[in-house]
Short mmCIF file of N, CA and C and ligand atoms in Angstrom, two decimals:
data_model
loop_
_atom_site.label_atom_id
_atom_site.label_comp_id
_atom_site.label_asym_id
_atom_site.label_seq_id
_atom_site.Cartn_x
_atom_site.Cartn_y
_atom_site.Cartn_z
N UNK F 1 -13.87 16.43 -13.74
CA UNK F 1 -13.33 15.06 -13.64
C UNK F 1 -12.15 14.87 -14.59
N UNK F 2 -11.18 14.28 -14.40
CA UNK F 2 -10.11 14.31 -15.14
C UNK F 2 -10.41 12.80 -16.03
N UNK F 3 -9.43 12.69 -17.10
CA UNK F 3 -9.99 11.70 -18.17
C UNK F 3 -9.49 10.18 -17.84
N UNK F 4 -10.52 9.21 -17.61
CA UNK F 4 -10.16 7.82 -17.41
C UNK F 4 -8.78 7.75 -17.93
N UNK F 5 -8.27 7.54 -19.03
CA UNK F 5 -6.87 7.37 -19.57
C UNK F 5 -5.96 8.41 -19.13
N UNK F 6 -6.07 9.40 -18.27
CA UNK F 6 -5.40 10.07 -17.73
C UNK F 6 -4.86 9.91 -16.22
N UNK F 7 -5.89 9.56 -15.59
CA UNK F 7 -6.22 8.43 -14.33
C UNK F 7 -5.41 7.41 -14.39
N UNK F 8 -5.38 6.46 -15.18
CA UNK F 8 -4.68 5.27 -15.69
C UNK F 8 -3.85 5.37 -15.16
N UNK F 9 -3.39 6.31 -16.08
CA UNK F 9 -1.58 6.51 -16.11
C UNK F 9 -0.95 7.09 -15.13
N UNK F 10 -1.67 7.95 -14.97
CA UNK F 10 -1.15 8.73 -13.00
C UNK F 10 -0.78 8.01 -12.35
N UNK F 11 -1.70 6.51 -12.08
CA UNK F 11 -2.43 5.51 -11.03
C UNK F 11 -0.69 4.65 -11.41
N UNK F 12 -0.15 4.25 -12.58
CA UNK F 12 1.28 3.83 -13.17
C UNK F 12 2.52 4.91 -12.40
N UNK F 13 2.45 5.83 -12.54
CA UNK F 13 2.96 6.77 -12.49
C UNK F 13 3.56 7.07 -10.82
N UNK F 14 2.49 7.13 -10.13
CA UNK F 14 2.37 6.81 -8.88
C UNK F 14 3.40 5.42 -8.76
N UNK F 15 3.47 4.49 -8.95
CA UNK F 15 3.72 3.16 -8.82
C UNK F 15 5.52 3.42 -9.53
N UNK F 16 5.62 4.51 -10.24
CA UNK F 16 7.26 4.76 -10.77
C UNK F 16 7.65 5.76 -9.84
N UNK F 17 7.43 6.61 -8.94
CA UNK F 17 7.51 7.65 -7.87
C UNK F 17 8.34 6.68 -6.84
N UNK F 18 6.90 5.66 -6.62
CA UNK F 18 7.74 5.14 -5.41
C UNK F 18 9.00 4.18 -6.16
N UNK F 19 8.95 3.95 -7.16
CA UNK F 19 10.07 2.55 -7.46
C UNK F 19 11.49 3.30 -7.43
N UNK F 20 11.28 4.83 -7.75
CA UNK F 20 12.49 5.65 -7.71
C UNK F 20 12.68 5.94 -6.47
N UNK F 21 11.87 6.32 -5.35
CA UNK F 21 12.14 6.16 -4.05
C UNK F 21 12.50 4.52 -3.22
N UNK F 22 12.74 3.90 -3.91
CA UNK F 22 12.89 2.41 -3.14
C UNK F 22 13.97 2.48 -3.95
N UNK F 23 14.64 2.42 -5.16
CA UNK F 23 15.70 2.92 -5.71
C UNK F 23 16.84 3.95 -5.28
N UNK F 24 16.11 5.09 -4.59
CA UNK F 24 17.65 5.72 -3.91
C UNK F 24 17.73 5.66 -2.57
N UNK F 25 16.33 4.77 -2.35
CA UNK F 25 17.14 4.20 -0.72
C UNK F 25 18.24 2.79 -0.65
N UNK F 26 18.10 2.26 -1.86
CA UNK F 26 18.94 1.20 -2.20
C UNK F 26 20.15 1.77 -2.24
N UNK F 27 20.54 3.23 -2.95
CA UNK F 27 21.73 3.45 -3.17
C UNK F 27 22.02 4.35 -2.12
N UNK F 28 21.25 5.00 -1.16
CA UNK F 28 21.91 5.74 0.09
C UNK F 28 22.40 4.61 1.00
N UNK F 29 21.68 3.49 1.21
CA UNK F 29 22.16 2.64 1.92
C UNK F 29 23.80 2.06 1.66
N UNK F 30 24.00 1.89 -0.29
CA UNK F 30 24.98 1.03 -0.25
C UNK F 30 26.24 2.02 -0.28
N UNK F 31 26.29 3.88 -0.21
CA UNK F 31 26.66 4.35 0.12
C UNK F 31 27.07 4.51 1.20
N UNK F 32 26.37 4.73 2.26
CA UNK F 32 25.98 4.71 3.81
C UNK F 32 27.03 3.78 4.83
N UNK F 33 27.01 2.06 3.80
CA UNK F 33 27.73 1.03 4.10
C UNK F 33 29.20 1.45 3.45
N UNK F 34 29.60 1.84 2.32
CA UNK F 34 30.70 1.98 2.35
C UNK F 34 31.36 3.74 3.15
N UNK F 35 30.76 3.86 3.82
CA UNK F 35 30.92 5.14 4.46
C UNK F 35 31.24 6.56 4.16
N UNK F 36 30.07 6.59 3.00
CA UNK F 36 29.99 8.04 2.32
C UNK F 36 28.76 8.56 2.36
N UNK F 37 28.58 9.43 3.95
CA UNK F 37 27.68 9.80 4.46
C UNK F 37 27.12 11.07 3.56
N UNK F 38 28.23 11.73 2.78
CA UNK F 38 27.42 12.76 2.14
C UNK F 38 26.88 12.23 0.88
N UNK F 39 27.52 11.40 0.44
CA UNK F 39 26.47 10.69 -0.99
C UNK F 39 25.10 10.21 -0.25
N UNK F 40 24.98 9.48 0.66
CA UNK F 40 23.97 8.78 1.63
C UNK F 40 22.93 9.85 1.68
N UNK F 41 23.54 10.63 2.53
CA UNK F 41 22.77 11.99 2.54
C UNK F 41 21.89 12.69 1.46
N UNK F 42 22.52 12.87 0.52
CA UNK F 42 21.94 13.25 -0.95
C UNK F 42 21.06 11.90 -1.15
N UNK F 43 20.92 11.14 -1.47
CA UNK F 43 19.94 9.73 -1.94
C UNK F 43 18.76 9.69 -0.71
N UNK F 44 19.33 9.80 0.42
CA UNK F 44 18.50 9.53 1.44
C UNK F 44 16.76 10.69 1.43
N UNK F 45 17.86 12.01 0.85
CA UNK F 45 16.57 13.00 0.86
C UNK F 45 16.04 13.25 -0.98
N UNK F 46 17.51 12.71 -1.51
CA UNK F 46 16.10 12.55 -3.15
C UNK F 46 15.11 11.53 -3.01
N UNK F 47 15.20 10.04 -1.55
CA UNK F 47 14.31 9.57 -1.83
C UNK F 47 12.99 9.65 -1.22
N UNK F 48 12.97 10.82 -0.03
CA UNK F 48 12.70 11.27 0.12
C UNK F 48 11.32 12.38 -0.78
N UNK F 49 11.67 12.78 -1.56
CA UNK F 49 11.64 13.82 -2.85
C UNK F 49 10.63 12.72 -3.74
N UNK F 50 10.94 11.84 -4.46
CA UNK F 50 9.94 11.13 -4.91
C UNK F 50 8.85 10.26 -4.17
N UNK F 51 9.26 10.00 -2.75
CA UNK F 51 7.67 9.72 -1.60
C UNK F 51 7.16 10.85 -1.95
N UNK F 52 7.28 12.07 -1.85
CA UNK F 52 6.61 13.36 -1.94
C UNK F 52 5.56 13.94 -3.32
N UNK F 53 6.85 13.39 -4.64
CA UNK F 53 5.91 13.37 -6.04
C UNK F 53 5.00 12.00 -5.81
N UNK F 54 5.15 10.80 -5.17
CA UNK F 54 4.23 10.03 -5.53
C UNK F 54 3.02 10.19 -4.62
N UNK F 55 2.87 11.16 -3.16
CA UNK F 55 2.20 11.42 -2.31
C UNK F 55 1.05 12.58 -2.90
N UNK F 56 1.76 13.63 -3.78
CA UNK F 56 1.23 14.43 -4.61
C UNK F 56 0.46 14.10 -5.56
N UNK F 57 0.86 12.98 -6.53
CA UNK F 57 -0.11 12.29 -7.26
C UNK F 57 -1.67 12.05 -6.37
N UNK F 58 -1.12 10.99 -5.44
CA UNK F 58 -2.30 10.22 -4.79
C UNK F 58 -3.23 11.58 -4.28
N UNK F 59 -2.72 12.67 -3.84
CA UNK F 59 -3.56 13.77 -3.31
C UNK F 59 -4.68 14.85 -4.49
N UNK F 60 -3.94 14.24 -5.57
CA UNK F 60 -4.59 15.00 -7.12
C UNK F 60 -5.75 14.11 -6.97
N UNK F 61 -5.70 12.42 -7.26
CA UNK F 61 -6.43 12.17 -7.41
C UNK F 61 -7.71 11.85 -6.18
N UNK F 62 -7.27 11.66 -4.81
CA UNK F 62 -8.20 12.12 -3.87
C UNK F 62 -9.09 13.44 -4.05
N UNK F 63 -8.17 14.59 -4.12
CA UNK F 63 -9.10 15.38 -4.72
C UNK F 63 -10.09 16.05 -5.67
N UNK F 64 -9.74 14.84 -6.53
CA UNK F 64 -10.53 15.12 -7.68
C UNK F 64 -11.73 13.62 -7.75
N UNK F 65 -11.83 13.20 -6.76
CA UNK F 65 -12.78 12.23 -6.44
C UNK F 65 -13.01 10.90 -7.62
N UNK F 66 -11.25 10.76 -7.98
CA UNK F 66 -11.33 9.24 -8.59
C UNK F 66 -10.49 8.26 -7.53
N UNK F 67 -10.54 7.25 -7.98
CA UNK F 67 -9.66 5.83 -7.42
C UNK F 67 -8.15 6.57 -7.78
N UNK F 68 -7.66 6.45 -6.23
CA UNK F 68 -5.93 6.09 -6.24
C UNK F 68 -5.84 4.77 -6.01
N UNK F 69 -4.82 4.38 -6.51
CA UNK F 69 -4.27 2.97 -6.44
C UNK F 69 -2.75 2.69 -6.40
N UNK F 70 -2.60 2.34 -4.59
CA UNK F 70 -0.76 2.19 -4.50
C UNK F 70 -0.29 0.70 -5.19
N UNK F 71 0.23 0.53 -6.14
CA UNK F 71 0.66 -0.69 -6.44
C UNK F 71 2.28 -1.04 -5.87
N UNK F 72 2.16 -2.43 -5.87
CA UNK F 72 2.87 -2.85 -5.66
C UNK F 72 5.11 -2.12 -6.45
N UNK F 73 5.69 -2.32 -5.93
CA UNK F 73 6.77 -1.90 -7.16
C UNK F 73 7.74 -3.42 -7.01
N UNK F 74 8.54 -3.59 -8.50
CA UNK F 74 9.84 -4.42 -8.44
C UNK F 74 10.73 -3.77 -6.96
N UNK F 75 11.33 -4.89 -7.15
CA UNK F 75 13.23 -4.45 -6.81
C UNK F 75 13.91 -3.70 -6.83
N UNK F 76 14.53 -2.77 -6.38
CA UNK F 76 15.37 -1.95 -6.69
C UNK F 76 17.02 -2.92 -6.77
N UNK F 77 17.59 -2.33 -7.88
CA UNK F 77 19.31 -2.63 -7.98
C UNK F 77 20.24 -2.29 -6.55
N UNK F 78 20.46 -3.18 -5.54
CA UNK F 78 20.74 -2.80 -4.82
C UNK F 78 22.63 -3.26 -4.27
N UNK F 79 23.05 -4.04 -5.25
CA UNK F 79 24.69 -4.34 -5.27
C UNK F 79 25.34 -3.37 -6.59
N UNK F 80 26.37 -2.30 -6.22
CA UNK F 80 27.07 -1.64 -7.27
C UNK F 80 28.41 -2.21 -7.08
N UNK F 81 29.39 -1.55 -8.30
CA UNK F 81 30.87 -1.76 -8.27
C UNK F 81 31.75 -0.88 -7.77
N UNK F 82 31.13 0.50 -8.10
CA UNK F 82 31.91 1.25 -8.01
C UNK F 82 31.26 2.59 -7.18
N UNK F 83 31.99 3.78 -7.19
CA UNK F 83 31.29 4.71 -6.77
C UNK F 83 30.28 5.71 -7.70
N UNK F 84 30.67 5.23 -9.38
CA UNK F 84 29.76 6.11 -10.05
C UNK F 84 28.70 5.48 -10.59
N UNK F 85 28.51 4.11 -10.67
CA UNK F 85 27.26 3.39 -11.02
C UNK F 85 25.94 3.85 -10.53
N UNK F 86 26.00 3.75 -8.95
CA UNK F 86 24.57 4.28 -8.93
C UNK F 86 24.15 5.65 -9.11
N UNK F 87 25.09 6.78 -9.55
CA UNK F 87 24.58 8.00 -10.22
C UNK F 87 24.25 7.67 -11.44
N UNK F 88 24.80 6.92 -12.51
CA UNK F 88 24.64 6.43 -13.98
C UNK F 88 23.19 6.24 -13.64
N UNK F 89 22.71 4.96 -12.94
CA UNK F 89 21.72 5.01 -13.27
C UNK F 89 20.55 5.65 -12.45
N UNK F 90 20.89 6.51 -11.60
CA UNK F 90 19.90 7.23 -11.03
C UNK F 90 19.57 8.72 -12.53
N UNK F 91 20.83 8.53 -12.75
CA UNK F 91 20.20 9.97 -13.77
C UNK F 91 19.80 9.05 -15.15
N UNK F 92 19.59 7.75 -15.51
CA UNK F 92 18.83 7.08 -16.61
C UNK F 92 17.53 7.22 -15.80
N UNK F 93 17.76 6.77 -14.48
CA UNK F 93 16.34 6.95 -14.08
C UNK F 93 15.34 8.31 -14.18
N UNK F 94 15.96 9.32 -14.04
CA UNK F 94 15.32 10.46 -14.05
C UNK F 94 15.13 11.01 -15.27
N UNK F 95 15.60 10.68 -15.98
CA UNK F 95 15.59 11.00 -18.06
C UNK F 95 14.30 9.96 -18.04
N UNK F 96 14.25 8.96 -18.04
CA UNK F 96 13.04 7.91 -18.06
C UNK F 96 11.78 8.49 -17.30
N UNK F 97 11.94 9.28 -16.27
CA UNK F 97 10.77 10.02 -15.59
C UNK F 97 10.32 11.18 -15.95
N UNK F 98 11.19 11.92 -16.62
CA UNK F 98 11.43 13.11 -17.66
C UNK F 98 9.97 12.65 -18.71
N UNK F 99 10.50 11.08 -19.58
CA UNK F 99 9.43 10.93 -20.13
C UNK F 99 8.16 10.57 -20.40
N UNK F 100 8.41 9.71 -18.98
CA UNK F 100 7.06 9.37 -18.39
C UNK F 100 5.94 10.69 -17.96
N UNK F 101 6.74 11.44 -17.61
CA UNK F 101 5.69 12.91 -17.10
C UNK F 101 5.41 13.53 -18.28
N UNK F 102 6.22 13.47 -19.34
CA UNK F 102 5.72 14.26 -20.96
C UNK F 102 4.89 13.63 -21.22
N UNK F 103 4.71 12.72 -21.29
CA UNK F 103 4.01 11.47 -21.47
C UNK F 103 2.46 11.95 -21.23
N UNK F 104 2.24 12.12 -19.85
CA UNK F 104 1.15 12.09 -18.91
C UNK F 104 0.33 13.75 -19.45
N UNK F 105 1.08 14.72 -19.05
CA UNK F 105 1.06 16.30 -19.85
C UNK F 105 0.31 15.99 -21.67
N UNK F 106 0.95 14.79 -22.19
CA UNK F 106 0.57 14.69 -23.63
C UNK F 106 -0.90 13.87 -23.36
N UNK F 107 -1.25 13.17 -22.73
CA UNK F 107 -2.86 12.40 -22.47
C UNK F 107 -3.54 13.45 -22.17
N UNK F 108 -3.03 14.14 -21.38
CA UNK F 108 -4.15 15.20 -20.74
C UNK F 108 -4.20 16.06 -21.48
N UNK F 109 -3.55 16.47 -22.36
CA UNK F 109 -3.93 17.46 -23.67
C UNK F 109 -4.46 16.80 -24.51
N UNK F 110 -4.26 15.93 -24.86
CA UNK F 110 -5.45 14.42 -25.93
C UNK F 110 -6.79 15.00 -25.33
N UNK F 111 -6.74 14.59 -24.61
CA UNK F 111 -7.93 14.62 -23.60
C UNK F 111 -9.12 15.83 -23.42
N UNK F 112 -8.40 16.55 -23.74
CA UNK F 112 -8.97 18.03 -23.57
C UNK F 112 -9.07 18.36 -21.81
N UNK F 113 -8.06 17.51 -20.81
CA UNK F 113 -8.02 16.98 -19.55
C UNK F 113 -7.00 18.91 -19.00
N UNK F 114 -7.66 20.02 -19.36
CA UNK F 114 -7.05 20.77 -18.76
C UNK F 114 -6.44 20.78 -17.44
N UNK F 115 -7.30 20.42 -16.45
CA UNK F 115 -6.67 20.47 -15.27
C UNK F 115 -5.87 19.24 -14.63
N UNK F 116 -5.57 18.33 -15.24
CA UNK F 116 -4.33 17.78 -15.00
C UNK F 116 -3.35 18.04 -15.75
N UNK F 117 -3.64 18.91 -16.91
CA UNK F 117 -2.19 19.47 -17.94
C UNK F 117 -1.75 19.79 -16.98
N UNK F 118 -2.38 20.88 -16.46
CA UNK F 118 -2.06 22.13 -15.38
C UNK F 118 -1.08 21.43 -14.31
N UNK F 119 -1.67 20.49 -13.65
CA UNK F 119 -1.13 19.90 -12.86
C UNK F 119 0.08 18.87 -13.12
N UNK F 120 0.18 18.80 -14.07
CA UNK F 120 1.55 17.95 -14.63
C UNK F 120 2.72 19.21 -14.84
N UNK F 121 2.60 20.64 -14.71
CA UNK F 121 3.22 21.74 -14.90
C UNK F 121 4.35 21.40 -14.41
N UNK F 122 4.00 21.62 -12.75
CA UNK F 122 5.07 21.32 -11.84
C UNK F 122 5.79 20.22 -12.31
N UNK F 123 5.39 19.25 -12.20
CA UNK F 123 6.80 18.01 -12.45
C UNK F 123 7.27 18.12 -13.78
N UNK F 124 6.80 18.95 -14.57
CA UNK F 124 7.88 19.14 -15.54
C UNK F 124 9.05 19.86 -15.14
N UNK F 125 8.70 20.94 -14.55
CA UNK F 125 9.55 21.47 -14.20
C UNK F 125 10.50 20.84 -13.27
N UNK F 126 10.29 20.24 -12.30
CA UNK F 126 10.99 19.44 -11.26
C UNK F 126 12.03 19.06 -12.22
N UNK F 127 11.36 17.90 -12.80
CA UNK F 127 12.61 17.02 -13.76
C UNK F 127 13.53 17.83 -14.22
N UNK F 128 13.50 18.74 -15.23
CA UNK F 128 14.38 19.34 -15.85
C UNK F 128 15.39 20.19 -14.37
N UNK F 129 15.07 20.30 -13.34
CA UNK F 129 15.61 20.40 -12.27
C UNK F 129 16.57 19.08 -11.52
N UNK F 130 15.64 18.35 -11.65
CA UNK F 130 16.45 16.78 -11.19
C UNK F 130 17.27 16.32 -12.10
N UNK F 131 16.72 16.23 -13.48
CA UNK F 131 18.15 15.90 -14.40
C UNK F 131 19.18 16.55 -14.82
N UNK F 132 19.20 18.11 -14.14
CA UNK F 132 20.49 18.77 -14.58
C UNK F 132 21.20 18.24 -12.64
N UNK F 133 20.63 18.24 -12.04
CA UNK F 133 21.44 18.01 -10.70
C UNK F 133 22.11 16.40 -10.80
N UNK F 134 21.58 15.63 -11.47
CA UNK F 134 22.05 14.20 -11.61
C UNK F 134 22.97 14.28 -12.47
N UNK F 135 23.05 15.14 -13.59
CA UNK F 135 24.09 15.36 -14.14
C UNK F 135 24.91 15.69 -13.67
N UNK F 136 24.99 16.94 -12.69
CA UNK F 136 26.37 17.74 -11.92
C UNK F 136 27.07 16.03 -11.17
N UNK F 137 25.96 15.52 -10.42
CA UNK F 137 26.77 14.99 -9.54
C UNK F 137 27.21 13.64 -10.60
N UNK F 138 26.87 13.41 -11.63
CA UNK F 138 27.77 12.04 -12.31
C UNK F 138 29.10 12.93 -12.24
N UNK F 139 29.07 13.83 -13.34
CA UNK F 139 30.52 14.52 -13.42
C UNK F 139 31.02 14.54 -11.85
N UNK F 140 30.67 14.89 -10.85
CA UNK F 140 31.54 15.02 -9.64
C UNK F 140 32.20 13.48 -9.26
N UNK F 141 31.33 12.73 -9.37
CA UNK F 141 31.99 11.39 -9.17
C UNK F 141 32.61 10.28 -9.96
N UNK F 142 32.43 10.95 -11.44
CA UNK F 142 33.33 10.44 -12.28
C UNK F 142 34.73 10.66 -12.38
N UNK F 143 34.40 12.49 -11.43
CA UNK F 143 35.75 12.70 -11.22
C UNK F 143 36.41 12.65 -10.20
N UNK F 144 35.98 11.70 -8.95
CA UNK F 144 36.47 11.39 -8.43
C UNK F 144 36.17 9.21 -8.03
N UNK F 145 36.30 9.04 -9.39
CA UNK F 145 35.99 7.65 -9.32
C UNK F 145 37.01 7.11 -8.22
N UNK F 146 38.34 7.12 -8.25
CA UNK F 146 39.50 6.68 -7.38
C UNK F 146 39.56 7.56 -6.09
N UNK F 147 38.89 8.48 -5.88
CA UNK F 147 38.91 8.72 -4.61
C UNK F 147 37.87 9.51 -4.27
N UNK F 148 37.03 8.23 -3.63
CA UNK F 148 35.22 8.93 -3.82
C UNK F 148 35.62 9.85 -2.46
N UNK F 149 36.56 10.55 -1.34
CA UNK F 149 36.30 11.28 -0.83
C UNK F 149 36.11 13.06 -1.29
N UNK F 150 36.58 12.87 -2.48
CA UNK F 150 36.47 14.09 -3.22
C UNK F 150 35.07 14.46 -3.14
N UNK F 151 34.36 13.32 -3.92
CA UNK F 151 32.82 13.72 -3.90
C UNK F 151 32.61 14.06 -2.73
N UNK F 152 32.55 13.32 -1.42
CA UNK F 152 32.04 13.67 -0.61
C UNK F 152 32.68 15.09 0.53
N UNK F 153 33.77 15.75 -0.09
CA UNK F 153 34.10 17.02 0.00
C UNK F 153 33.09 18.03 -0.59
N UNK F 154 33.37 17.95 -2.07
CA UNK F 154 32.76 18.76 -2.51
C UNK F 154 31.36 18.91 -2.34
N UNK F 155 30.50 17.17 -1.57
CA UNK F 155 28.73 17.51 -1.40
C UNK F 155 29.00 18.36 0.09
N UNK F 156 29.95 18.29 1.00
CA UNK F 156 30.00 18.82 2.06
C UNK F 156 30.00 20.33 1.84
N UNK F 157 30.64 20.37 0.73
CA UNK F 157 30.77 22.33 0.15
C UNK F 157 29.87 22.97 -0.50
N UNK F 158 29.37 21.92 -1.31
CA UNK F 158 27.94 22.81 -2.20
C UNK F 158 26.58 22.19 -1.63
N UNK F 159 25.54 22.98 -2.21
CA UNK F 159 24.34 23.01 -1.66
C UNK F 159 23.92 22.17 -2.80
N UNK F 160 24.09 21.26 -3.38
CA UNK F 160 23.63 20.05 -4.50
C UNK F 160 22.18 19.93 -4.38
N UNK F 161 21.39 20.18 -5.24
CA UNK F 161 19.97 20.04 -5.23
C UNK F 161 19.35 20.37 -4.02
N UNK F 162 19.75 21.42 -3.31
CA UNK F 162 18.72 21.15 -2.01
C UNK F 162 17.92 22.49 -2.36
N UNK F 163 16.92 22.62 -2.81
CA UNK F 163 16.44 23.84 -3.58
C UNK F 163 15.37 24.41 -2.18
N UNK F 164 15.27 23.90 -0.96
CA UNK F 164 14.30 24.24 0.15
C UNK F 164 12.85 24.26 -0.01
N UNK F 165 11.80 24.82 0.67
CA UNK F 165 10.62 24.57 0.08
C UNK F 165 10.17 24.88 -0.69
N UNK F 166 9.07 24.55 -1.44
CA UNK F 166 8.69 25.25 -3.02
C UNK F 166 7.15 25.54 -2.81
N UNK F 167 6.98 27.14 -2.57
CA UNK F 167 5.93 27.16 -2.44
C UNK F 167 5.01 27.01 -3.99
N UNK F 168 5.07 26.76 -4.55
CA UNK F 168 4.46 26.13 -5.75
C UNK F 168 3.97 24.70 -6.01
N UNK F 169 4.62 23.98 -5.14
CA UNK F 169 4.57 22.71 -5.00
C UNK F 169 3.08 22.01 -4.88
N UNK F 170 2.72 20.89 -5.76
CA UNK F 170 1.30 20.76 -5.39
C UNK F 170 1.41 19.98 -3.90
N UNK F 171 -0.17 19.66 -3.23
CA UNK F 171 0.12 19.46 -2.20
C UNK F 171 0.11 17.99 -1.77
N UNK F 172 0.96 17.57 -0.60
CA UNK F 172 0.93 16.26 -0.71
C UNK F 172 0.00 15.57 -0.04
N UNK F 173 -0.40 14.43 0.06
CA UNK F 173 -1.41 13.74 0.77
C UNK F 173 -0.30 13.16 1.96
N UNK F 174 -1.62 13.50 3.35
CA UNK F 174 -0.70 13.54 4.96
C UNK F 174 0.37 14.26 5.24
N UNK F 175 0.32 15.05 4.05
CA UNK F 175 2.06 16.09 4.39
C UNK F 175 2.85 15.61 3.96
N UNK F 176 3.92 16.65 3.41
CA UNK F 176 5.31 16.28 3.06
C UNK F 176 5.98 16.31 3.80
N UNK F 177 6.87 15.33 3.76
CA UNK F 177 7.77 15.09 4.42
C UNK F 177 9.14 15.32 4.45
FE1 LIG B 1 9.83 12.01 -9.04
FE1 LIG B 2 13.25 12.35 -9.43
#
C-alpha cells in the first residue's frame, strides 16, 4: 500500500497534470488562431503528453487499490501579446512541475513508500526532458519574436520534443493516447 500522505499528493498532482493540459490547449488554440499551425501542433500534442502523465497517475493509484480523485482545475491563461509569452510561461510551468514531482519522490522516501519512489522515477526523468525542450523552443521564438514564421520553419525542420513511444513509460489508465 503506498503511504496516505503520498496518496494525497499524487491525488494534487493529478489535478496539476491536467491544469497543464488545459493550459497548452489554451495556447495551441491561441496559436492555431493566429495561424501558426506548427506552434499549435507542438502544444496540441504536449497537451496531449500531460492527459497521459495525469492518466498514469490515476492508473498507479487504481492499481494499487487506493482512491483516485479527478478534481476539478482553475483557468488556464488564455489571451497572450506576443508570440513568446506563452513559451515563458509554459517552461515556468514545467520548472514548477519539475518541483512538484521532487516533491512527491521526497514523501515517498519519508515514507519508507518504496514503490511509489520507484514510480515517481519516470517523471523525473520526463521533466528534465520537458524542461530542456521548453527551453530550446523559448530561444527559437525569442528569436524570432518579429517574425514568428521563423519558428514555425524551423518546428517544420526539427523533430522538437517528439521523442516517440517510450517503452518505459508507466501505464496509462484506458490507454494512451
Ligand atoms: Fe506532466
Ligand atoms: Fe510537462
Amino acid at each position: 500500500m503506498p503511504s496516505d500522505a503520498f496518496v494525497e499528493k499524487l491525488n494534487e498532482q493529478i489535478g496539476h497534470e491536467f491544469a497543464a493540459h488545459q493550459q497548452y490547449i489554451a495556447i495551441a488554440v491561441h496559436y492555431d488562431a493566429e495561424t501558426l499551425p506548427r506552434l499549435a501542433a507542438f502544444f496540441y500534442a504536449q497537451a496531449l503528453e500531460e492527459r497521459n502523465h495525469a492518466m498514469m497517475m490515476v492508473q498507479y493509484l487504481v492499481d494499487q487499490d487506493v482512491d483516485a480523485t479527478v478534481p476539478g482545475v482553475v483557468a488556464p491563461q488564455s489571451e497572450f501579446d506576443d508570440v513568446v509569452t506563452p513559451v515563458a510561461l509554459a517552461l515556468e510551468q514545467e520548472k514548477r512541475v519539475t518541483q512538484q514531482i521532487n516533491a512527491l519522490a521526497g514523501v515517498a522516501r519519508e515514507q519508507g513508500d518504496y514503490s511509489s519512489e520507484q514510480f515517481m522515477q519516470w517523471f523525473i526523468k520526463e521533466q528534465i526532458e520537458e524542461v530542456a525542450t521548453m527551453s530550446d523552443l523559448l530561444r527559437i521564438v525569442e528569436r524570432a519574436r518579429d517574425n514568428p514564421l521563423l519558428a514555425e520553419e524551423y518546428l517544420a525542420r526539427e523533430q522538437l520534443g517528439e521523442g516517440g513511444t517510450d517503452p518505459t513509460a508507466p501505464p496509462v489508465a484506458g490507454g494512451a493516447l
